[in-house]
mmCIF file of C-alpha atoms in Angstrom:
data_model
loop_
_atom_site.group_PDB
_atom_site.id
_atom_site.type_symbol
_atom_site.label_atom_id
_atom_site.label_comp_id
_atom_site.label_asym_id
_atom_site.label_seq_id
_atom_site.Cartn_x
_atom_site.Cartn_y
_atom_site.Cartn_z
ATOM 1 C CA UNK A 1 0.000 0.000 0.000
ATOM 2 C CA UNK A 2 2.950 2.042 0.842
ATOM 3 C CA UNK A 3 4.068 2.600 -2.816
ATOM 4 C CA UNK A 4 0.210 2.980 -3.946
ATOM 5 C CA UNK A 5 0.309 6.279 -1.532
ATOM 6 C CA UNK A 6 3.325 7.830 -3.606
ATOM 7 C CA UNK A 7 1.374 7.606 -6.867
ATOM 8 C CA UNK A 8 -0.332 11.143 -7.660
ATOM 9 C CA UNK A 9 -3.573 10.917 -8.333
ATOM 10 C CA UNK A 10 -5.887 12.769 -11.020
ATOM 11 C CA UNK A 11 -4.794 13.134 -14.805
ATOM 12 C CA UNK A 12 -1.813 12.458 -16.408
ATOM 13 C CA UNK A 13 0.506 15.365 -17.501
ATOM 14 C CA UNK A 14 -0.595 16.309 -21.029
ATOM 15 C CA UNK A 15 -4.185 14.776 -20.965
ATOM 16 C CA UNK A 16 -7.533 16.101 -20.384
ATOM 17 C CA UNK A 17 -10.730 14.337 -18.933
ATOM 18 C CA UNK A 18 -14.539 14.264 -19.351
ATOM 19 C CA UNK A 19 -16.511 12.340 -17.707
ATOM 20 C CA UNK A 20 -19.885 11.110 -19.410
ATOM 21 C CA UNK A 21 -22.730 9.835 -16.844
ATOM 22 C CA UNK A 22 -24.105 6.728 -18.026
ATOM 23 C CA UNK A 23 -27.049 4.858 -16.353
ATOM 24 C CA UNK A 24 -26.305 0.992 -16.246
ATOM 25 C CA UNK A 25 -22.755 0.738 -18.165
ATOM 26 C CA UNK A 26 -22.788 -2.775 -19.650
ATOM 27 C CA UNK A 27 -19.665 -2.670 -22.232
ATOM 28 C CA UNK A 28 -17.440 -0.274 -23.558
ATOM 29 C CA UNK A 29 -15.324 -0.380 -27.251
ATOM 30 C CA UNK A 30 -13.355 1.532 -29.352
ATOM 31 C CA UNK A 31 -13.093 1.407 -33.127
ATOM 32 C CA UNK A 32 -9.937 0.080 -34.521
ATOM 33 C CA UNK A 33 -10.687 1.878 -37.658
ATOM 34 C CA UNK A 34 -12.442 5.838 -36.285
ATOM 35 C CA UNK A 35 -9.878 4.816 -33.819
ATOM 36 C CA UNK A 36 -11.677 8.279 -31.813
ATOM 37 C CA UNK A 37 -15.201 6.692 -31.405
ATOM 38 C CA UNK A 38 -16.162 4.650 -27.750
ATOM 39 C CA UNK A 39 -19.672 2.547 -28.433
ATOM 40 C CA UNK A 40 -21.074 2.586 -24.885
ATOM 41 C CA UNK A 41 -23.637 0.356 -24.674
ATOM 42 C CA UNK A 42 -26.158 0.626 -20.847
ATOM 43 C CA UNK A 43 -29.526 -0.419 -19.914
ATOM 44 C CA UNK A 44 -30.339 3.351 -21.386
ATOM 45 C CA UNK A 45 -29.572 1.939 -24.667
ATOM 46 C CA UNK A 46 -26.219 2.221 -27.034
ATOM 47 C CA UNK A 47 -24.422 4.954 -27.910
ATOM 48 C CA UNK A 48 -21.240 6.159 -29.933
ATOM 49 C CA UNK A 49 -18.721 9.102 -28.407
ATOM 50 C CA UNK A 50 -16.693 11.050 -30.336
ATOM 51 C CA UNK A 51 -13.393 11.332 -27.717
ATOM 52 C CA UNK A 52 -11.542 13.779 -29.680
ATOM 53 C CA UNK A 53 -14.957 16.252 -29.525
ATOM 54 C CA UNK A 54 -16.702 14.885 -26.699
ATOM 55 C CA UNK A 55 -20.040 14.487 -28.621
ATOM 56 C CA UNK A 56 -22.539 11.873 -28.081
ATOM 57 C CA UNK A 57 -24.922 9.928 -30.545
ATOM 58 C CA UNK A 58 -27.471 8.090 -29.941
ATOM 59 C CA UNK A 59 -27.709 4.219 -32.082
ATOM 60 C CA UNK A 60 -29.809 1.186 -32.694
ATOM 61 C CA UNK A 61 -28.440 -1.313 -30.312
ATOM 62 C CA UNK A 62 -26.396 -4.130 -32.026
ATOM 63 C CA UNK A 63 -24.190 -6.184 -29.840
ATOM 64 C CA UNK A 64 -23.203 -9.691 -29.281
ATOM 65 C CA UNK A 65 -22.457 -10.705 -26.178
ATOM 66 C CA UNK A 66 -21.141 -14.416 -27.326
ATOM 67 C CA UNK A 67 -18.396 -12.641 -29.579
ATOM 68 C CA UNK A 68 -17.597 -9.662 -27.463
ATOM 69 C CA UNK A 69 -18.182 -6.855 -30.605
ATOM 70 C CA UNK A 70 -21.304 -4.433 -31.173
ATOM 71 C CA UNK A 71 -21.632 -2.600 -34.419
ATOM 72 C CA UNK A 72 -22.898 1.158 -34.625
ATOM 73 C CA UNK A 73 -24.642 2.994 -37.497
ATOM 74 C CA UNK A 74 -22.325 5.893 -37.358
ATOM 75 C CA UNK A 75 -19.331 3.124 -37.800
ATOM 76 C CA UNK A 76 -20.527 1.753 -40.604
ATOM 77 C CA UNK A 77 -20.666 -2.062 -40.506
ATOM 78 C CA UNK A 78 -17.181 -2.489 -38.589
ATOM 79 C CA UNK A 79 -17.700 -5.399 -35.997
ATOM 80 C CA UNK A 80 -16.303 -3.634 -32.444
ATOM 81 C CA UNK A 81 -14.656 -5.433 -29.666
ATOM 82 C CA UNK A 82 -16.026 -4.730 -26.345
ATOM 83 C CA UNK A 83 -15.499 -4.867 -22.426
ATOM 84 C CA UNK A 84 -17.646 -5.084 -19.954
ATOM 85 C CA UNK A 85 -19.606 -7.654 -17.918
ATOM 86 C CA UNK A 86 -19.983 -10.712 -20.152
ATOM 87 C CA UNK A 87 -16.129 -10.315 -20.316
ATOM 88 C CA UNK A 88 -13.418 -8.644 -23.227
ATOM 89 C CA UNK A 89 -10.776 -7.028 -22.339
ATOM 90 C CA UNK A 90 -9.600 -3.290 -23.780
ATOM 91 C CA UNK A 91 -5.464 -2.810 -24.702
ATOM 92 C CA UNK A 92 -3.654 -2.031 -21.658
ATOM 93 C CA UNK A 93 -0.537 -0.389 -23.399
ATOM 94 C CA UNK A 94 -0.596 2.317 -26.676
ATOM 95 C CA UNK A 95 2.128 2.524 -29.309
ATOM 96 C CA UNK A 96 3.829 5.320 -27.064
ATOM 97 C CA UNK A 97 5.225 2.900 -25.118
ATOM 98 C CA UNK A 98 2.286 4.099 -21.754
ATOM 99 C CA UNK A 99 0.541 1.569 -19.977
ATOM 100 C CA UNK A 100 -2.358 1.067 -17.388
ATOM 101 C CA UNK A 101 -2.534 -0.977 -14.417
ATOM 102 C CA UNK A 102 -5.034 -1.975 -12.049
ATOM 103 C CA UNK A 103 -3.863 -2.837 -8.284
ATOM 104 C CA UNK A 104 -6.408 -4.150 -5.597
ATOM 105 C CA UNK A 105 -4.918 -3.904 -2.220
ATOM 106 C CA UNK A 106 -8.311 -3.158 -0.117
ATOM 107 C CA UNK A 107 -10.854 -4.627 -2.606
ATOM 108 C CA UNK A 108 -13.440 -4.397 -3.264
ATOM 109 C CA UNK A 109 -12.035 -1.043 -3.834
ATOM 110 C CA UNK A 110 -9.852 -1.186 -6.822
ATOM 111 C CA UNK A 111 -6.924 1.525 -8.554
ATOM 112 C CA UNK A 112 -5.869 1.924 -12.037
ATOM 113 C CA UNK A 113 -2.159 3.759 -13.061
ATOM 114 C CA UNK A 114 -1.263 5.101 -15.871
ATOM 115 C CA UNK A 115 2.786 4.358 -16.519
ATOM 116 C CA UNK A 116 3.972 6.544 -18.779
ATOM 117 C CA UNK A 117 6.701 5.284 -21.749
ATOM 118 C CA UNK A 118 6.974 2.057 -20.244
ATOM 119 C CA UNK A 119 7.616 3.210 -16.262
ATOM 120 C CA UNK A 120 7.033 0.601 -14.036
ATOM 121 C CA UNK A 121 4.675 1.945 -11.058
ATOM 122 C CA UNK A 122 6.395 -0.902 -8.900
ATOM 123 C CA UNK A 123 10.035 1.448 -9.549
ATOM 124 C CA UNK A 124 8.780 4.931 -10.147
ATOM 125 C CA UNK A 125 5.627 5.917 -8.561
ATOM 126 C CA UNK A 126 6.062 9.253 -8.557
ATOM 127 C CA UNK A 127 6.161 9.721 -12.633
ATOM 128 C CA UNK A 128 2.625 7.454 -12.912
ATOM 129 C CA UNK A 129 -0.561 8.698 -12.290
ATOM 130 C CA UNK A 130 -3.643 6.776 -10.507
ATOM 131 C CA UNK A 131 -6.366 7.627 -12.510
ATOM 132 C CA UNK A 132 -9.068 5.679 -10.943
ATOM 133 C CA UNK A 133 -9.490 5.311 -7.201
ATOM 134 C CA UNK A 134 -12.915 3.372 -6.462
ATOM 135 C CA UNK A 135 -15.183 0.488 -6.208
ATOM 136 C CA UNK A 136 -16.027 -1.613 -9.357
ATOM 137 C CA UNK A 137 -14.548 -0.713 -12.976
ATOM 138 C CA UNK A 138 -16.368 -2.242 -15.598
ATOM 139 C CA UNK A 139 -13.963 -2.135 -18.466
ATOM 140 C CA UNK A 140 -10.602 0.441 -19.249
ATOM 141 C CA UNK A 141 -7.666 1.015 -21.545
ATOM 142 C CA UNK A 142 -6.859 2.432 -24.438
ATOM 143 C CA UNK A 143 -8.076 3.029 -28.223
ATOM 144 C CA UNK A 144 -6.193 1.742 -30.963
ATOM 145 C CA UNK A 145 -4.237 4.930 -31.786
ATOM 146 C CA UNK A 146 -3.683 5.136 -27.921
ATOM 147 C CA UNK A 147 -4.379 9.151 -27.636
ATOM 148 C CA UNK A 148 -7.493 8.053 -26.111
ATOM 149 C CA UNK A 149 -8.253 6.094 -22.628
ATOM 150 C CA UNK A 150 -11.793 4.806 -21.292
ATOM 151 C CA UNK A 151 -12.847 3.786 -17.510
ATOM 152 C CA UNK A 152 -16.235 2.852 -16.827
ATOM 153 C CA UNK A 153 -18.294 2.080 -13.714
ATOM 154 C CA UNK A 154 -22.001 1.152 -14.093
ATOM 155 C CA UNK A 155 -22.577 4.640 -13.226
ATOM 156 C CA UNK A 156 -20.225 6.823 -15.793
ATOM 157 C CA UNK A 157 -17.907 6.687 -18.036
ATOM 158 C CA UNK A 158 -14.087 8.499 -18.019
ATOM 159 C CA UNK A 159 -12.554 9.331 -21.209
ATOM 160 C CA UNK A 160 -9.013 10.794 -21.247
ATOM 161 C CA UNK A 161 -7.805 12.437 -24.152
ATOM 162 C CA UNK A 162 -3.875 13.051 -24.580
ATOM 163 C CA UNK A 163 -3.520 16.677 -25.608
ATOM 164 C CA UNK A 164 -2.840 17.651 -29.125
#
């Protein structure tokens, strides 16, 4: 816990965050091709953000959750892989060399680090950030381009956007 406590907490150097509310977060998935659009798909229904504007559509719902992948109107007819409660997993590193790590010393309550260029949070605490400190995160990491992250509860959804 000790070297959890040296981590600074909030957003990384040279990103920004919104944070979307989102009523019953069931999966999460970027695009590998509009490698800037998260399909969030909750109990509300399913929707497509835009992470470089921060705009939200509405869509038809269209997921699977035997294959883990969802397919929005605004996407065209790309098949998306998702995260969420039936399973998936999001990338945990980008092509910068950053990563994100999740660390559960007290769970249920749970913390995820961004390392940037391939730091080790284990060896240099102090140059990650802990960008999520709380109970239950659904699905996170990064888009395919990696200037984009995504951490959802059931309640809301974080985007971080690296700064142009």
């Amino acid at each position: 816990m000790d070297l959890l406590d040296k981590i600074p907490r909030g957003v990384p150097a040279g990103w920004e965050k919104e944070t979307f509310a989102v009523g019953g977060l069931m999966y999460l998935g970027f695009s590998n091709l509009q490698t800037e659009k998260l399909v969030v798909i909750s109990s509300q229904g399913q929707s497509v953000i835009d992470c470089r504007t921060w705009e939200k559509v509405w869509c038809t719902e269209c997921y699977d959750e035997q294959d883990l992948t969802a397919r929005a109107g605004p996407l065209g007819n790309e098949a998306i892989p998702i995260a969420g409660e039936g399973g998936g997993g999001l990338r945990r590193s980008n092509p910068s060399g950053d990563g994100l790590d999740m660390a559960a010393p007290f769970w249920p309550k749970e913390q995820i680090v961004f390392m940037p260029r391939s730091v080790s949070w284990y060896q240099h605490p102090e140059a990650c950030t802990m960008i999520f400190d709380d109970y239950a995160p659904l699905a996170f990491g990064f888009s395919r381009c990696g200037r984009y992250i995504a951490v959802g509860t059931s309640s809301e959804v974080d985007i971080f956007r690296r700064g142009e």
